[in-house]
Short mmCIF file of C-alpha atoms and ligand atoms in Angstrom, two decimals:
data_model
loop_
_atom_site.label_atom_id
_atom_site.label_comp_id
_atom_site.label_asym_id
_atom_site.label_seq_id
_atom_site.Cartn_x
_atom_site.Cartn_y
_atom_site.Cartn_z
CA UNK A 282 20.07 -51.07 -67.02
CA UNK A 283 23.78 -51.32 -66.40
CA UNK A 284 23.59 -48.78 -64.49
CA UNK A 285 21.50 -49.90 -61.82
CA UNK A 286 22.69 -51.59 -58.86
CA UNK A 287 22.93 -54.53 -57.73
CA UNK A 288 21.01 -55.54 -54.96
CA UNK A 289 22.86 -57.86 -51.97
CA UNK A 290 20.44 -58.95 -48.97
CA UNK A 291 21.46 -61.59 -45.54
CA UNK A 292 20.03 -61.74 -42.30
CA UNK A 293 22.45 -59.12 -40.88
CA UNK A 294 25.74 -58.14 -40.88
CA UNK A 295 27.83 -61.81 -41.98
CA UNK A 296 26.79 -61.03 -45.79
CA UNK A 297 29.28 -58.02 -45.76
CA UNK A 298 31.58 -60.50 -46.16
CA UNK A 299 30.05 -61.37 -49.66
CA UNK A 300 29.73 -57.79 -50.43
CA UNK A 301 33.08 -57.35 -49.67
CA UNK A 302 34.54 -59.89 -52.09
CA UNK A 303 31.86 -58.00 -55.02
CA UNK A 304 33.21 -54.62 -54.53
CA UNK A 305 36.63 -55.59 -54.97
CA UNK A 306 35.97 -57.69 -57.82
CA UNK A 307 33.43 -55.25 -59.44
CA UNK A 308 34.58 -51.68 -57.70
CA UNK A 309 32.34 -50.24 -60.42
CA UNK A 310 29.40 -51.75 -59.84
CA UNK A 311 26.86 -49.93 -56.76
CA UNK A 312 25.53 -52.44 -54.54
CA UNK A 313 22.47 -51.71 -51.97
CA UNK A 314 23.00 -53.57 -49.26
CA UNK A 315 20.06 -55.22 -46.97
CA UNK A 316 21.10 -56.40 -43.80
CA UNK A 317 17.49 -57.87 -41.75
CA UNK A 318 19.69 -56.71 -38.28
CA UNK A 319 15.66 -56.81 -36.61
CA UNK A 320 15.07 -60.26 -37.39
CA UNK A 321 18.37 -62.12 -37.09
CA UNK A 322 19.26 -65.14 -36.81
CA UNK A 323 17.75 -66.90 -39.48
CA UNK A 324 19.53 -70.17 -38.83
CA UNK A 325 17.22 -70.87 -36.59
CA UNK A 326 13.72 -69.84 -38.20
CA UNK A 327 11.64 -71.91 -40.18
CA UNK A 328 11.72 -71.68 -44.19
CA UNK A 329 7.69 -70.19 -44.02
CA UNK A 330 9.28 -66.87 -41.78
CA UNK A 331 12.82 -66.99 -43.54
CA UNK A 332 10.44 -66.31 -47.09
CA UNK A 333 8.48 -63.97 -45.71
CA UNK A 334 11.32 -61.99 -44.36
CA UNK A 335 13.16 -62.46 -47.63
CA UNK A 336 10.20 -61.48 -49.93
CA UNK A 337 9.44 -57.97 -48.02
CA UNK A 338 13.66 -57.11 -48.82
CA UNK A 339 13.55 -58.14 -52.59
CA UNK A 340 10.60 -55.50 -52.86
CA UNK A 341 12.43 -53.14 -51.23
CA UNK A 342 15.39 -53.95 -53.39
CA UNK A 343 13.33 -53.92 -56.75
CA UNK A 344 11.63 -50.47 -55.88
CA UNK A 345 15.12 -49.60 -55.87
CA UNK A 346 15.81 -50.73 -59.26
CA UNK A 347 18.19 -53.22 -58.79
CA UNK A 348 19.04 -55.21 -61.49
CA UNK A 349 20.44 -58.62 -59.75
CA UNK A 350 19.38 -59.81 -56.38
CA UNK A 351 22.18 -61.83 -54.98
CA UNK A 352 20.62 -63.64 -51.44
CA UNK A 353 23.79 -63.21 -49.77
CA UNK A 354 22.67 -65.89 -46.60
CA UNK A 355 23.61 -69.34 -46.67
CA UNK A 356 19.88 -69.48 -44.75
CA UNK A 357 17.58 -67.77 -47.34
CA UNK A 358 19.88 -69.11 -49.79
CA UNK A 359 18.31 -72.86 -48.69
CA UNK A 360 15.17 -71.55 -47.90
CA UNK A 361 13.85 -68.90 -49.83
CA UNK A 362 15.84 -69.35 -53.36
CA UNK A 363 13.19 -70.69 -55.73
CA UNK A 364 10.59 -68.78 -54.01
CA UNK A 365 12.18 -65.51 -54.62
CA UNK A 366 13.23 -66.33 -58.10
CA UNK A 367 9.16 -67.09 -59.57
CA UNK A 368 7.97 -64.02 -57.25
CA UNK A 369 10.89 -61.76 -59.00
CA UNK A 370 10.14 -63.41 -62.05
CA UNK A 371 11.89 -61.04 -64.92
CA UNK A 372 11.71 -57.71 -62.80
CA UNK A 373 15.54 -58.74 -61.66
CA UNK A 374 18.27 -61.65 -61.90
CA UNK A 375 18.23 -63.85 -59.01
CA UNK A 376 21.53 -65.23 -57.45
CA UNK A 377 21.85 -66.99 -54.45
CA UNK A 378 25.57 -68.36 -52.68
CA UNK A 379 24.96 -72.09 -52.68
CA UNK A 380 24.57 -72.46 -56.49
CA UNK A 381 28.16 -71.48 -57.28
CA UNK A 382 29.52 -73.53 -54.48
CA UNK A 383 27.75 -76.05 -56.09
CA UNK A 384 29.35 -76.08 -59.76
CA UNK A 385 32.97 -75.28 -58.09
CA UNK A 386 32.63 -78.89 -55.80
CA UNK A 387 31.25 -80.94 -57.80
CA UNK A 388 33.65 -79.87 -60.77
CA UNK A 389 36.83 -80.69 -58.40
CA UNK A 390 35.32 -83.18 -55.82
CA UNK A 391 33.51 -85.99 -58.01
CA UNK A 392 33.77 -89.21 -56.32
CA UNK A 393 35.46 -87.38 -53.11
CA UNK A 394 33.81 -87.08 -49.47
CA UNK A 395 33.04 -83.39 -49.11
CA UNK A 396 31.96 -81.81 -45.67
CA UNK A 397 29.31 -79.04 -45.07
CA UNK A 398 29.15 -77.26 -42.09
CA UNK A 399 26.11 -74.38 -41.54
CA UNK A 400 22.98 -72.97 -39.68
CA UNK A 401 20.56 -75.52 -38.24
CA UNK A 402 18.10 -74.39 -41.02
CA UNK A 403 20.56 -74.65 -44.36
CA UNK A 404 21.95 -78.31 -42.85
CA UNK A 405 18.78 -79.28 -42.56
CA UNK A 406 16.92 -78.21 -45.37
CA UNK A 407 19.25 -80.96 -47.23
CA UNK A 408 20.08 -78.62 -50.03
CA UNK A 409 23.60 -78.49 -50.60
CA UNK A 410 23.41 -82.49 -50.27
CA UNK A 411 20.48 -82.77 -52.88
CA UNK A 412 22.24 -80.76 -55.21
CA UNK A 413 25.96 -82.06 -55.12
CA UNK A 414 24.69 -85.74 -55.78
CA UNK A 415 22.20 -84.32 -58.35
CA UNK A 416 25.13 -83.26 -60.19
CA UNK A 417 27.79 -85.46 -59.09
CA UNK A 418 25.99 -88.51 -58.37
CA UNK A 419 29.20 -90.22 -57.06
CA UNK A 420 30.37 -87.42 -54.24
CA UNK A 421 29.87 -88.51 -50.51
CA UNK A 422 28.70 -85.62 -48.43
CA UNK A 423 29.13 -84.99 -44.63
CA UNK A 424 27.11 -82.09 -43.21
CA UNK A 425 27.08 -80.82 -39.70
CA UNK A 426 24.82 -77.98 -38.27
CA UNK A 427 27.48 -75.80 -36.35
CA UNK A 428 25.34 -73.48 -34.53
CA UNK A 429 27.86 -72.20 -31.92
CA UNK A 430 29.55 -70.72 -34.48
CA UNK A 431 27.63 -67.62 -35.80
CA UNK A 432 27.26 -65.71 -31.80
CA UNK A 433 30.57 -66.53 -31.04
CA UNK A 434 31.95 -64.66 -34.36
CA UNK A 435 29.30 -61.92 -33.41
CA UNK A 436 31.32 -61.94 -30.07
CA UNK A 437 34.52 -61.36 -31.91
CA UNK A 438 35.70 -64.55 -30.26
CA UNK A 439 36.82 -65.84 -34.05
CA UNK A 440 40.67 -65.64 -33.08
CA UNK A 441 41.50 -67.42 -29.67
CA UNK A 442 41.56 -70.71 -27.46
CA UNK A 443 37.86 -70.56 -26.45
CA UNK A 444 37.11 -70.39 -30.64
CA UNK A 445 39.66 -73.35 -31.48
CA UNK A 446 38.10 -75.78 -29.19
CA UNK A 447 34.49 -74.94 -29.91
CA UNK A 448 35.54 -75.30 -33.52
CA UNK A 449 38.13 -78.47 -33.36
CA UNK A 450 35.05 -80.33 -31.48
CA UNK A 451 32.49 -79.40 -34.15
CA UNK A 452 35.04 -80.64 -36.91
CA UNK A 453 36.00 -83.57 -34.70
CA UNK A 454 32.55 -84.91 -35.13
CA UNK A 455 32.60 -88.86 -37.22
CA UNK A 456 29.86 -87.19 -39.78
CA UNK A 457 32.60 -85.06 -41.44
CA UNK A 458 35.81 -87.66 -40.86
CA UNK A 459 37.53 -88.65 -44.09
CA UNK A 460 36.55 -84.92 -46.17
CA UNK A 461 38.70 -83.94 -48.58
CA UNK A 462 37.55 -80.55 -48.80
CA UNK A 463 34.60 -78.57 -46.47
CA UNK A 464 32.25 -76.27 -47.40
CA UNK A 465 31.64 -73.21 -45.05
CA UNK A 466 28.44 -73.03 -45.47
CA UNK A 467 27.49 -69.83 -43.68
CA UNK A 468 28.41 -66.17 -44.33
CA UNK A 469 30.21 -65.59 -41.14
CA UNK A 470 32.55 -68.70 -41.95
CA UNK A 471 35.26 -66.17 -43.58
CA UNK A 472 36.30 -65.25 -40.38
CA UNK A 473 37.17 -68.36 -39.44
CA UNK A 474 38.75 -70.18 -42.62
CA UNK A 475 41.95 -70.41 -41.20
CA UNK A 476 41.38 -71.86 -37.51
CA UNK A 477 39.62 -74.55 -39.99
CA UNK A 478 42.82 -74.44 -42.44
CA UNK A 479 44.76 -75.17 -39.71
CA UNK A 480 42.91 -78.00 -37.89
CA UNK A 481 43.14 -79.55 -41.73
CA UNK A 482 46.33 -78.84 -42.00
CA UNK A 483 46.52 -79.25 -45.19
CA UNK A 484 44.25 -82.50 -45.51
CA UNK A 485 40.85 -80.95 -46.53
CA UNK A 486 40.49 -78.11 -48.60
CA UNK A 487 38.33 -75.44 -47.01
CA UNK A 488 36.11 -73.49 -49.45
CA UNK A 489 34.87 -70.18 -48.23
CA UNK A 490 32.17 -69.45 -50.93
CA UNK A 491 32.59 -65.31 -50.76
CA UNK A 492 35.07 -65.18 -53.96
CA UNK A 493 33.57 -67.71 -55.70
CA UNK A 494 29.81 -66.46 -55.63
CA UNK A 495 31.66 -62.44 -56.79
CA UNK A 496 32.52 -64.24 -59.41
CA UNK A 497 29.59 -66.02 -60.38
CA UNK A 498 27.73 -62.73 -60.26
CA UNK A 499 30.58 -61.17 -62.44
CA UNK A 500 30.21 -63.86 -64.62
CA UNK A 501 26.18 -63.38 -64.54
CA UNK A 502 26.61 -59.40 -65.27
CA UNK A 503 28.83 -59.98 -67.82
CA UNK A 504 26.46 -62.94 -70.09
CA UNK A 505 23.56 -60.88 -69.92
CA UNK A 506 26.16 -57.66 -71.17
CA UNK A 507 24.90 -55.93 -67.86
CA UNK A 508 28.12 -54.69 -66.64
CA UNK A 509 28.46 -51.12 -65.41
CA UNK A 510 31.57 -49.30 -67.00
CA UNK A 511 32.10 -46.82 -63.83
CA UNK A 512 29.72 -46.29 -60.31
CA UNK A 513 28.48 -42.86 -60.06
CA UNK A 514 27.06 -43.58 -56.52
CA UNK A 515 28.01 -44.48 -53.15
CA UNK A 516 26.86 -48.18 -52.08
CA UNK A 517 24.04 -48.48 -49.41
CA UNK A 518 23.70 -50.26 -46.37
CA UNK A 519 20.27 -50.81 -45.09
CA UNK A 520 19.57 -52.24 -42.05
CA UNK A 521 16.16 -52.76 -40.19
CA UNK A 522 17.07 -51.94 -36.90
CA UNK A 523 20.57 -50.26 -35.90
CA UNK A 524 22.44 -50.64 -32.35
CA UNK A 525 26.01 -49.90 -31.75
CA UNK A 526 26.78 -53.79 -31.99
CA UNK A 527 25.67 -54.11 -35.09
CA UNK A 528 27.95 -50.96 -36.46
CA UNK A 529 30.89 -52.44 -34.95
CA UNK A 530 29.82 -55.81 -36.58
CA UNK A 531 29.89 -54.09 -40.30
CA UNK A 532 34.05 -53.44 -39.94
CA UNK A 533 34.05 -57.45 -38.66
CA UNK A 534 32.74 -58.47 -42.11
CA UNK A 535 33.50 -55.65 -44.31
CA UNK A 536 36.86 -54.80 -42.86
CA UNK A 537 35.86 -51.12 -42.44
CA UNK A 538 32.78 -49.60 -40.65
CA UNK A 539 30.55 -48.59 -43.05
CA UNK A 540 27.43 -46.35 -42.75
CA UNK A 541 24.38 -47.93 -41.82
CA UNK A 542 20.38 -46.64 -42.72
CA UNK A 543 17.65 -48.14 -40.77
CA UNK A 544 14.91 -49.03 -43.14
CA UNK A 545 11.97 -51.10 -41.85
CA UNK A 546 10.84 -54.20 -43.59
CA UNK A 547 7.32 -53.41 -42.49
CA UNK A 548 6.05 -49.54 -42.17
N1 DGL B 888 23.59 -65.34 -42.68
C1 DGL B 888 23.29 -66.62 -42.08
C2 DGL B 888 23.73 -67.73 -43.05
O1 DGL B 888 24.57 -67.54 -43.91
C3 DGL B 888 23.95 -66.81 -40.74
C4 DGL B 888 23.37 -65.95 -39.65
C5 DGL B 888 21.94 -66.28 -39.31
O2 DGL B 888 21.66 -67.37 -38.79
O3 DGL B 888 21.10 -65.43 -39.56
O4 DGL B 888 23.24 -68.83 -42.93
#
């Protein structure tokens, strides 16, 4: 079993930043990579498609053995999470990257104003607010959809003028005045931690969830003595449709171009 890989799936290419952070934390673990380039964004989609999407990839994923599915989309994270977990049931572990943004806020933020910011569909779905008062029933939270955000990364327009306005008027905005720390809520935030760091200034602490969620699934591995000792194969990216934008996309995220394998979601 330790042997087996582990399983990472988002709606395209912003998850490579999460599977970036797990193969330097675990270089000996394999990961298959599923990026759903076809049917991107999900940020936009309702839960009903998002689970649908996301419950064709875990079968993919589990015919390919893997022994942890880690939902690497802030999206399917909110939409798809519990769904996956009771159709996966013990064929695989389940992880998803709001959970262990959960456990690190609400250990360090109790009775603090915390900011979100996100897709249209994990804002709304109200999850990361359920859950950080379900734990922390004292925490304030601030969320703002920031849909702007994810094309104009795609654009490569994550490191100029045009991308400090459009992200100093998002953060601007009353709902998330008086944080003292904001989530990024979204896999393609990475990119732009420190445009927010430096609107903050030093004010707010700005949590990008990719290290924290390796971790949790290092942690994961690790309880349930799954942990592979060296990898003996090459990690796979799968995508389910391929165009030249979306190659150049995979060094964005994973900081080097990497292969990519069309594989449909539907035959
Ligand atoms: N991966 C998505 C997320 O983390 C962002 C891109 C999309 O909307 O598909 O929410």
């Amino acid at each position: 079993m330790n042997k087996q890989p582990i399983g990472i799936f988002d709606s395209g290419m912003g998850g490579l930043t999460v599977a970036h952070a797990v193969s330097k934390l675990l270089p000996n673990e394999q990961f298959i990579y599923f990026g759903d380039s076809a049917h991107l964004p999900y940020g936009d989609k309702s839960a009903a498609t998002i689970q649908a999407y996301s419950i064709k990839i875990c079968d993919i994923l589990l015919e390919k053995g893997c022994k942890v599915i880690l939902i690497a989309c802030n999206s399917a994270s909110a939409a798809a999470y519990e769904l996956i977990k009771a159709y996966v049931g013990s064929r695989a572990h389940v992880l998803n990257v709001i959970d262990p943004i959960i456990d690190f806020v609400t250990e360090r933020f109790d009775k603090k104003r915390v900011g979100l910011i996100g897709t249209k569909q994990t804002v709304g779905s109200g999850v990361y607010d359920y859950q950080l008062k379900a734990k922390s029933p004292g925490i304030q939270v601030g969320a703002l959809a920031t849909p702007l955000l994810v094309p104009m990364i795609e654009e490569g327009f994550h490191k100029n003028e045009i991308s400090e306005a459009i992200i100093e008027e998002y953060l601007k905005h009353k709902e998330l005045s008086g944080i003292q720390a904001l989530i990024l809520g979204c896999t393609h935030y990475p990119l732009i931690k420190h445009q927010v760091e430096k609107f903050y200034n030093g004010n707010a602490e700005v949590i990008d969830s990719s290290e924290i969620v390796a971790l949790a699934l290092k942690n994961l591995l690790d309880s349930h003595s799954l942990l592979s000792e060296n990898r003996e194969r090459e990690n796979e990216f799968l995508v389910s449709d391929i165009t030249p934008s979306f190659e150049a996309a995979t060094e964005l995220f994973f900081g080097t171009k990497v292969p990519l394998q069309k594989h449909k979601l539907w035959e």
